[in-house]
mmCIF file of C-alpha atoms and ligand atoms in Angstrom:
data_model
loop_
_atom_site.group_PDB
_atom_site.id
_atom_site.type_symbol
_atom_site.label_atom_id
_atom_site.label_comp_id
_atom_site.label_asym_id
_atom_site.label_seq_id
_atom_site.Cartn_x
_atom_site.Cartn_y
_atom_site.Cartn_z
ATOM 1 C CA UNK A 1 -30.263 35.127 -37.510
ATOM 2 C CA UNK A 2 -28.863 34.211 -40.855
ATOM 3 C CA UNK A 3 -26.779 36.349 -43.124
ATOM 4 C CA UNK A 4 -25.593 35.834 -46.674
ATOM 5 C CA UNK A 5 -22.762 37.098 -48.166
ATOM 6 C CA UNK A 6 -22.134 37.694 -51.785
ATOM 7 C CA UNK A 7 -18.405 37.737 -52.551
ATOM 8 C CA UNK A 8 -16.108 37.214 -54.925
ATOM 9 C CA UNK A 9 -13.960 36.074 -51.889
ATOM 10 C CA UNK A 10 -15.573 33.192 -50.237
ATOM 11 C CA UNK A 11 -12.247 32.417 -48.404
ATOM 12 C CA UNK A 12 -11.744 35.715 -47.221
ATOM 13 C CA UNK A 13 -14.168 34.864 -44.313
ATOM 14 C CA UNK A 14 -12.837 31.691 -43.209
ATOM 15 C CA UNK A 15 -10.450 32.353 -40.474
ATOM 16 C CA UNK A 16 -13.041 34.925 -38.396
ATOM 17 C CA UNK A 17 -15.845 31.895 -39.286
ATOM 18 C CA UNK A 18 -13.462 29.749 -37.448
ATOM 19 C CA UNK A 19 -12.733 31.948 -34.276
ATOM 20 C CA UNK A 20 -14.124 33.634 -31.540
ATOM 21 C CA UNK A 21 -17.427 34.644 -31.181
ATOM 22 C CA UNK A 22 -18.987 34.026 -35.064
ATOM 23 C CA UNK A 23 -17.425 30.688 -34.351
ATOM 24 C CA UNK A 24 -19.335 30.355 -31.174
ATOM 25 C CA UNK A 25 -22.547 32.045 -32.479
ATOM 26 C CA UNK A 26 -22.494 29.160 -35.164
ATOM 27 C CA UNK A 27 -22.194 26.442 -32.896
ATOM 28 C CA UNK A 28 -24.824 27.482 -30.740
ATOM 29 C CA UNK A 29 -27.054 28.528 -33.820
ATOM 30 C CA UNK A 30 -27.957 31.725 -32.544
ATOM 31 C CA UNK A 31 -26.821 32.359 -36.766
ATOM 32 C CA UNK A 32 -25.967 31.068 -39.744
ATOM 33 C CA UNK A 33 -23.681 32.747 -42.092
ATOM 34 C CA UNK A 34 -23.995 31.649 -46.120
ATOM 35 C CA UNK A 35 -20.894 32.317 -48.358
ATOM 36 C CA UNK A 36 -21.872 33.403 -51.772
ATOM 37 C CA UNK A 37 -19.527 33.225 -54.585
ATOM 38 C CA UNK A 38 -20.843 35.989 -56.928
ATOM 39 C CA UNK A 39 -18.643 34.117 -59.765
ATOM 40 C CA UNK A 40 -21.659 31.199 -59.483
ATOM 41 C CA UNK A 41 -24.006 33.355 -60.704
ATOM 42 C CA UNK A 42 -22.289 34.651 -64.144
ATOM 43 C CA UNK A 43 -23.402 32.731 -67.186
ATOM 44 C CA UNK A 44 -20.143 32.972 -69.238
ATOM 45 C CA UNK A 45 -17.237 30.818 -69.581
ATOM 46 C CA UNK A 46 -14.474 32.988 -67.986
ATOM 47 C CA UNK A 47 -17.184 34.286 -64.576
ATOM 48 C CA UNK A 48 -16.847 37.885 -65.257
ATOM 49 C CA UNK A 49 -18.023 39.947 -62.828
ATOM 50 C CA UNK A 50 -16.974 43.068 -64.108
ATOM 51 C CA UNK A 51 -16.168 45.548 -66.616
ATOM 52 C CA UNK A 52 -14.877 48.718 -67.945
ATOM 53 C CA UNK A 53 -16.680 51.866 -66.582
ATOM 54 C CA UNK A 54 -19.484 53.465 -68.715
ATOM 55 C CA UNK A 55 -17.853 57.259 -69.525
ATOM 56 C CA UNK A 56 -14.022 56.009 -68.814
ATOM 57 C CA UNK A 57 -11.506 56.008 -65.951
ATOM 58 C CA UNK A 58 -9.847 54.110 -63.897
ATOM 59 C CA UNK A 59 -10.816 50.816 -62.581
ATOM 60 C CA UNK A 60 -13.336 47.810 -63.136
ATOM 61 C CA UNK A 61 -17.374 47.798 -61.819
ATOM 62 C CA UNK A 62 -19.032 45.473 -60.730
ATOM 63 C CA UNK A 63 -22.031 44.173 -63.586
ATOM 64 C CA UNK A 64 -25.385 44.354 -62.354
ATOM 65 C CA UNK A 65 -26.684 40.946 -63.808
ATOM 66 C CA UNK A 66 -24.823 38.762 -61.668
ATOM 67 C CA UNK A 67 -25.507 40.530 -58.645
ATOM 68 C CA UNK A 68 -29.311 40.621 -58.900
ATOM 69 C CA UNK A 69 -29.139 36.720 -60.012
ATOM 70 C CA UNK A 70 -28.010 36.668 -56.831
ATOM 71 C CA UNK A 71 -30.277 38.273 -54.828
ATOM 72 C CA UNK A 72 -33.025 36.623 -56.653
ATOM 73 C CA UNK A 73 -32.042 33.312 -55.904
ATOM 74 C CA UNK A 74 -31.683 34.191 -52.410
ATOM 75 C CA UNK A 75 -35.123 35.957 -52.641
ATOM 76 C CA UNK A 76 -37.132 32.641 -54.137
ATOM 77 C CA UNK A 77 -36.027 30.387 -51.252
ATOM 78 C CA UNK A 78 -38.700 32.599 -49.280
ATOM 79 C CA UNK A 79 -40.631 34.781 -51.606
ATOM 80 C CA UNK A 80 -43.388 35.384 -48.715
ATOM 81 C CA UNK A 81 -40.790 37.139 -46.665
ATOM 82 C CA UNK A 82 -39.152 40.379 -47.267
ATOM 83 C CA UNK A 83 -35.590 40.430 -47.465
ATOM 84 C CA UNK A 84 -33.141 43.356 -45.965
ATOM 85 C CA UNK A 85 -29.786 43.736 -48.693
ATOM 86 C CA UNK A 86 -27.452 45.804 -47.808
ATOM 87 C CA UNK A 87 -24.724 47.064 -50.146
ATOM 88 C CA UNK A 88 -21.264 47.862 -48.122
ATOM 89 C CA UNK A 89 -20.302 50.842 -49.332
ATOM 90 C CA UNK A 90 -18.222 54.036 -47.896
ATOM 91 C CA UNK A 91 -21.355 55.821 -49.013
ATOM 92 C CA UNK A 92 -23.906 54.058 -47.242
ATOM 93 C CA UNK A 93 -25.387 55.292 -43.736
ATOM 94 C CA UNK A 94 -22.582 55.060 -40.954
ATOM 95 C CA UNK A 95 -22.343 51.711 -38.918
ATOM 96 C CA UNK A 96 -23.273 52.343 -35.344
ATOM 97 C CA UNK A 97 -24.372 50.581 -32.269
ATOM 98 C CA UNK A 98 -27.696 51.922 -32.794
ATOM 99 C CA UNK A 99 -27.744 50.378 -36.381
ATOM 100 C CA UNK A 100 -26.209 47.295 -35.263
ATOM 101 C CA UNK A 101 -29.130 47.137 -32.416
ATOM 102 C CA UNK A 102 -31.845 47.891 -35.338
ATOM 103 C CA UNK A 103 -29.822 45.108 -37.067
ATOM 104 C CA UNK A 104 -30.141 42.532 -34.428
ATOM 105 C CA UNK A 105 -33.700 41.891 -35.019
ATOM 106 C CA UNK A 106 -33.591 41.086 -38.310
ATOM 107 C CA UNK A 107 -34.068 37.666 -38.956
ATOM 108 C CA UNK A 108 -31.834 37.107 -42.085
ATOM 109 C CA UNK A 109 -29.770 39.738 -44.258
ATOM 110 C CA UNK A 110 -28.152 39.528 -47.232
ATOM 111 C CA UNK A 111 -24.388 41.569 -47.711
ATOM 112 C CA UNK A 112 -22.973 42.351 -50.938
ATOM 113 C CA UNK A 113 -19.247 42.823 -50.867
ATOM 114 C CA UNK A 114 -18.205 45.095 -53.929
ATOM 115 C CA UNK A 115 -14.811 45.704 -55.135
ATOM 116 C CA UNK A 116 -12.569 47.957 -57.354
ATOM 117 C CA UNK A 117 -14.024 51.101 -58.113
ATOM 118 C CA UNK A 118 -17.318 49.763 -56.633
ATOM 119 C CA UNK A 119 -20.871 48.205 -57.993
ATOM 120 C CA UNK A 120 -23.107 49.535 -61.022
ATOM 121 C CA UNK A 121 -25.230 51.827 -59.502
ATOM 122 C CA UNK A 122 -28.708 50.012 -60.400
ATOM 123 C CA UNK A 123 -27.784 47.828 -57.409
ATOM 124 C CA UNK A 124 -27.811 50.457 -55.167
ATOM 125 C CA UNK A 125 -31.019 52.259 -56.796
ATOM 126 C CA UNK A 126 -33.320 48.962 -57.324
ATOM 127 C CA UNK A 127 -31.574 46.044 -55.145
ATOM 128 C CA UNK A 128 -30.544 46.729 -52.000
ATOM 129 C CA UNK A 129 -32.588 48.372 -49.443
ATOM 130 C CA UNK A 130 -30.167 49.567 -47.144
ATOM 131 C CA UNK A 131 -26.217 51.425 -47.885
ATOM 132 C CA UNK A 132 -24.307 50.963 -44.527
ATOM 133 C CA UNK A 133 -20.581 52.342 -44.404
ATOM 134 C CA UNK A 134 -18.416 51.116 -41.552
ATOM 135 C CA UNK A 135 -17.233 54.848 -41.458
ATOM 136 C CA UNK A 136 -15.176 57.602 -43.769
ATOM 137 C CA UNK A 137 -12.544 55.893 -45.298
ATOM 138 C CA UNK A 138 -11.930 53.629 -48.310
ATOM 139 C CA UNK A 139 -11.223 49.837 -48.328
ATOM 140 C CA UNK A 140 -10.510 47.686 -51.332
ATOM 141 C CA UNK A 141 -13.764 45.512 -50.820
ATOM 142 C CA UNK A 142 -16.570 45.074 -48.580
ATOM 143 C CA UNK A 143 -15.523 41.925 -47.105
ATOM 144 C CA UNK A 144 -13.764 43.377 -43.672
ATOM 145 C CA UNK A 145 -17.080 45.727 -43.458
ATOM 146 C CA UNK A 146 -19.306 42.687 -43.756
ATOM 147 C CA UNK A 147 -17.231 41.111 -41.259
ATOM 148 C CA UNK A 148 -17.521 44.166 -38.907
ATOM 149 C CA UNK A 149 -21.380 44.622 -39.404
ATOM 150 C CA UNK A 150 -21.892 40.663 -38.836
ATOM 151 C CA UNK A 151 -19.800 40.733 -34.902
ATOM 152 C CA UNK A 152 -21.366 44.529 -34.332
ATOM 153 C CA UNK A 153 -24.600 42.965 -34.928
ATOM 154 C CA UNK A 154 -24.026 38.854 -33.892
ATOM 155 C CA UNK A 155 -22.827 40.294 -30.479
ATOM 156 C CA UNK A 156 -25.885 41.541 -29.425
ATOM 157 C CA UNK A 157 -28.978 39.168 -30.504
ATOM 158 C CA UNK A 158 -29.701 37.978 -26.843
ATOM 159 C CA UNK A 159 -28.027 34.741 -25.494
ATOM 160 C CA UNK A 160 -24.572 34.794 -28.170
ATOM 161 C CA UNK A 161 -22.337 36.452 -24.948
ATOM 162 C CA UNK A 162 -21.825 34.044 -22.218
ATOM 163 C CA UNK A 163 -23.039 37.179 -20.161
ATOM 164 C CA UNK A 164 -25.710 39.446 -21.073
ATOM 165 C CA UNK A 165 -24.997 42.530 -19.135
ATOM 166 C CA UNK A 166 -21.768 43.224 -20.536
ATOM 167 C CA UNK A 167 -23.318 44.738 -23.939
ATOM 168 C CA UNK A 168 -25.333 47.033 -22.008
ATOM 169 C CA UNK A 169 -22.100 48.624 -19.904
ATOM 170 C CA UNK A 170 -20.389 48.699 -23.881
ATOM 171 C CA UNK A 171 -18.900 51.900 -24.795
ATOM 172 C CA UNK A 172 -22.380 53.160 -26.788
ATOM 173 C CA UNK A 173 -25.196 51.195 -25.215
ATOM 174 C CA UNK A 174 -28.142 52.443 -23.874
ATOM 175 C CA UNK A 175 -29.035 50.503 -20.432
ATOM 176 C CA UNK A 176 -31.790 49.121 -20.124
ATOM 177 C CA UNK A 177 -34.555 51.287 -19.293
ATOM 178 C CA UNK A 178 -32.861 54.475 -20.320
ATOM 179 C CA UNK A 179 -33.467 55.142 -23.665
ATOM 180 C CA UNK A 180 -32.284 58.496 -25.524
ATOM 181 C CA UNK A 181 -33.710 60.453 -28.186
ATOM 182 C CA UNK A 182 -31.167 58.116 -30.721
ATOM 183 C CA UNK A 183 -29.900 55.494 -28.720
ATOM 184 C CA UNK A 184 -26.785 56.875 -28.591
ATOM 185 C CA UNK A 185 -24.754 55.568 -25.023
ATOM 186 C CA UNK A 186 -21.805 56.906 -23.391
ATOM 187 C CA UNK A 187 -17.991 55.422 -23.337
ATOM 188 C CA UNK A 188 -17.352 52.993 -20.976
ATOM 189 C CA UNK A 189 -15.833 53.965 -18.076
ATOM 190 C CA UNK A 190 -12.036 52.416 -17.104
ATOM 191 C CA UNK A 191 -12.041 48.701 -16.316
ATOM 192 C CA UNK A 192 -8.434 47.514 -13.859
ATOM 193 C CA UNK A 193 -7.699 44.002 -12.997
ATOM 194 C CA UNK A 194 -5.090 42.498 -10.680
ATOM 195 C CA UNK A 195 -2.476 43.320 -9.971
ATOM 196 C CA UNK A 196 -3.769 46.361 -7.737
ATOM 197 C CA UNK A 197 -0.606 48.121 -8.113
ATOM 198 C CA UNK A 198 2.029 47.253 -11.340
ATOM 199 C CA UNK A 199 5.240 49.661 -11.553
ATOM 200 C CA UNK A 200 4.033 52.095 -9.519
ATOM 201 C CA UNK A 201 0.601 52.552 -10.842
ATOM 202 C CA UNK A 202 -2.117 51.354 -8.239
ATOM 203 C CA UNK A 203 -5.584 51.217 -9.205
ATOM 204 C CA UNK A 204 -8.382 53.289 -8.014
ATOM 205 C CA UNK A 205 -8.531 53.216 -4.352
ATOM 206 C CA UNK A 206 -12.566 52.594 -4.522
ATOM 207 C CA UNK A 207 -12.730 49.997 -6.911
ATOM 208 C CA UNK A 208 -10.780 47.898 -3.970
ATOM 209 C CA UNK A 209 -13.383 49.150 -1.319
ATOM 210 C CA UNK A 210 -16.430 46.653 -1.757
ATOM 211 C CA UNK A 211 -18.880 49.098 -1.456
ATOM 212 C CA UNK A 212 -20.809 49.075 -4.507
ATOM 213 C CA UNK A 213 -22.664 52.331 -4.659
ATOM 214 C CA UNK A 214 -19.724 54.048 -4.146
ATOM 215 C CA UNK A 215 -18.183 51.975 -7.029
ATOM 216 C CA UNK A 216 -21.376 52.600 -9.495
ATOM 217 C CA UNK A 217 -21.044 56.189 -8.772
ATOM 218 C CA UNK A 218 -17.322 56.100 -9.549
ATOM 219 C CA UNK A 219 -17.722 54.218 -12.706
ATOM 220 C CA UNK A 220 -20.932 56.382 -14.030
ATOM 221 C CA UNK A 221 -18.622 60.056 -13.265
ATOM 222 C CA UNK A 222 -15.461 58.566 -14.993
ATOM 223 C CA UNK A 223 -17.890 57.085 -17.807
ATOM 224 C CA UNK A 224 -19.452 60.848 -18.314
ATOM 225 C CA UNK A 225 -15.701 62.473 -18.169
ATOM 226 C CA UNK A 226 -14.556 60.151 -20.800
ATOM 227 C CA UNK A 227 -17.417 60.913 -23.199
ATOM 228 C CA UNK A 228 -16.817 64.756 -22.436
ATOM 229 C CA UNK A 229 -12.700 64.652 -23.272
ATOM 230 C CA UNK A 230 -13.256 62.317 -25.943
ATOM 231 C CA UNK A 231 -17.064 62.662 -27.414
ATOM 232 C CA UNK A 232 -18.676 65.701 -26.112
ATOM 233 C CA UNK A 233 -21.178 64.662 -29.176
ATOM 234 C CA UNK A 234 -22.625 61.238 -27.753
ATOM 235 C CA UNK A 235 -23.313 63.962 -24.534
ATOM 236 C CA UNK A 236 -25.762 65.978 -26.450
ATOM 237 C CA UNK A 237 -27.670 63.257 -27.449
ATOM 238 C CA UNK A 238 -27.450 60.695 -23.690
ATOM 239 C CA UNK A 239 -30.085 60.160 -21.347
ATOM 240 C CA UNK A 240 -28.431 62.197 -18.296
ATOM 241 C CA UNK A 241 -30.183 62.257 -14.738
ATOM 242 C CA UNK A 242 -30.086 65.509 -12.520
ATOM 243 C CA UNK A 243 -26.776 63.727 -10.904
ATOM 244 C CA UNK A 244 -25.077 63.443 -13.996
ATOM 245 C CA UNK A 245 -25.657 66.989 -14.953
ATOM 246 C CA UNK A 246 -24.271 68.481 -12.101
ATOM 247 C CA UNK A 247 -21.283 66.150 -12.467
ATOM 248 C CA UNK A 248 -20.406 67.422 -15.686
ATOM 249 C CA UNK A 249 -21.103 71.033 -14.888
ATOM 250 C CA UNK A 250 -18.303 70.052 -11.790
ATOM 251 C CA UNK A 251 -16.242 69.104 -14.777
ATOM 252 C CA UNK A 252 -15.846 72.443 -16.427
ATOM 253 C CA UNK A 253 -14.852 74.623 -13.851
HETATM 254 N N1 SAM B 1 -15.232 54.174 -55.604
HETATM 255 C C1 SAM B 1 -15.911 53.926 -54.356
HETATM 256 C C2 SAM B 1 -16.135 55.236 -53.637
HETATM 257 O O1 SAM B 1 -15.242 56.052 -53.646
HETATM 258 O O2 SAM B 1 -17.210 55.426 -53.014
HETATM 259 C C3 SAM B 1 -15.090 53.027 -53.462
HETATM 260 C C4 SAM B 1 -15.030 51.619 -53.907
HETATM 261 S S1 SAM B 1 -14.138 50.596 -52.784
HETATM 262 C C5 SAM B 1 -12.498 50.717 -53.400
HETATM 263 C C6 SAM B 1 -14.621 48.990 -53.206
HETATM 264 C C7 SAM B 1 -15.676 48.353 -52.305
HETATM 265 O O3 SAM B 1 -15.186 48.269 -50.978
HETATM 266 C C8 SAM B 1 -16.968 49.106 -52.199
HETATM 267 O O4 SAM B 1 -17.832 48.796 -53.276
HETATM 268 C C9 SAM B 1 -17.525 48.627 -50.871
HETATM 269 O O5 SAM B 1 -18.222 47.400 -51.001
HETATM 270 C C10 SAM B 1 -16.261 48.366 -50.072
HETATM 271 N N2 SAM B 1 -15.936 49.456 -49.121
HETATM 272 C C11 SAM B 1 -14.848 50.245 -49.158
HETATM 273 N N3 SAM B 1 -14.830 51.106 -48.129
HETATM 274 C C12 SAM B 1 -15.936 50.853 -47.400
HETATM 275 C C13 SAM B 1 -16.496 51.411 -46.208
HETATM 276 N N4 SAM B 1 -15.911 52.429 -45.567
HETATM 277 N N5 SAM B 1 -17.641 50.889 -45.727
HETATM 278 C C14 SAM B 1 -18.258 49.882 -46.365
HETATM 279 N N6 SAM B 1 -17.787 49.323 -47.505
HETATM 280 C C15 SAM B 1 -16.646 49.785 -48.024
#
């Protein structure tokens, strides 16, 4: 999977390129990631890649032309092949695990990072082909949402986690074989680790037992009262056997 990533900050990316598991991705070359400095693709002496907004106000915008340039030269190094470009933005579709999943089978994607008030709007209308917001707040710049859509989405193309299964028991996933109306998962359920009992707080009796239906049931019931404290929403919309149901109807009385 390759991405590339127009920026005016290049060297914004360098210390998650050089740790952890875009690091590792790299190495492996399960992906390539492609830093693009937008200033390249200006065609004036001092790289502007912005101006005053159209109308007044506050704040600089991003110019169109050196953002399509861009794209375009991206586009020609593979004209036969269509290419995603998604535009960070706070308005864009919300970042999920479902949209990282639909993500993960891309084959290459392009990111454009905006900044100050944002990017002329004719990139949004006739460039990209995709918004995606990494959820309702404001940033300065769409580098740290780049960053978050390339590990959502890195983390799950098959073979980049030393072990496969442990996307599928992620807060959000839908297992294997149990797919929901919007592949929407539930949270994960509690995870303990030695020691079994630090300052007075011992860990779940069962989880010490060794007997691991008891523990799968334990782990599915805590994993469906989680998601009805915390996210009675994801419920709604989760594939739930006959079990589960009567679990969480147990739950509200
Ligand atoms: N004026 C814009 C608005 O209110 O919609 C916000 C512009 S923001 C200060 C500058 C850039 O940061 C945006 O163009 C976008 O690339 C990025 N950005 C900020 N918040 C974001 C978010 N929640 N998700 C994705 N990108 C974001």
């Amino acid at each position: 999977m390759t991405f590339d990533v127009i920026t005016i900050f290049p060297e914004f990316f360098r210390s998650i390129l050089e740790h952890g598991l875009l690091k590792r991705a790299m190495a492996s070359g399960h992906t390539t990631i492609r830093l693009h400095d937008l200033r390249e693709f200006t065609d004036d002496r001092h790289h502007t890649v912005d101006d005053r907004p159209f109308g007044g106000g506050p704040g600089m915008v991003f110019k169109p032309e050196p953002v399509f340039r861009a794209v375009d030269a991206l586009r020609s190094e593979a004209p036969e092949k269509a290419l995603p470009v998604i535009l960070l933005s706070p308005q864009g579709r919300l970042l999920t695990q479902a949209v990282a999943e639909e993500l993960s089978h891309v084959e290459r994607l392009v990111l454009i990072c905006g900044r100050y008030e944002g990017v002329d709007e004719r990139v949004a209308e006739h460039l990209a082909t995709d918004e995606i917001s990494i959820g309702d707040f404001v940033l300065s710049g769409g580098e740290l949402p780049a960053a978050v859509v390339m590990e959502a989405t890195i983390r799950l193309v098959p073979g980049v986690l030393g072990n496969e299964e442990s996307t599928e028991q992620d807060s959000f996933a839908v297992a294997a074989g149990q797919p929901s109306a919007n592949g929407h998962g539930l949270l994960d359920c509690p995870h303990y680790t030695r020691p079994a009992e630090f300052r007075d707080w011992k860990v779940p009796e069962v989880l010490l037992s060794g007997n691991h239906q008891q523990i799968r049931q334990w782990r599915r019931r805590r994993s469906l009262e989680k998601t009805w404290k915390r996210r009675p929403d994801l419920l709604a919309e989760a594939a739930l056997s006959e079990e589960d149901r009567r679990w969480l109807e147990s739950l509200k009385m």
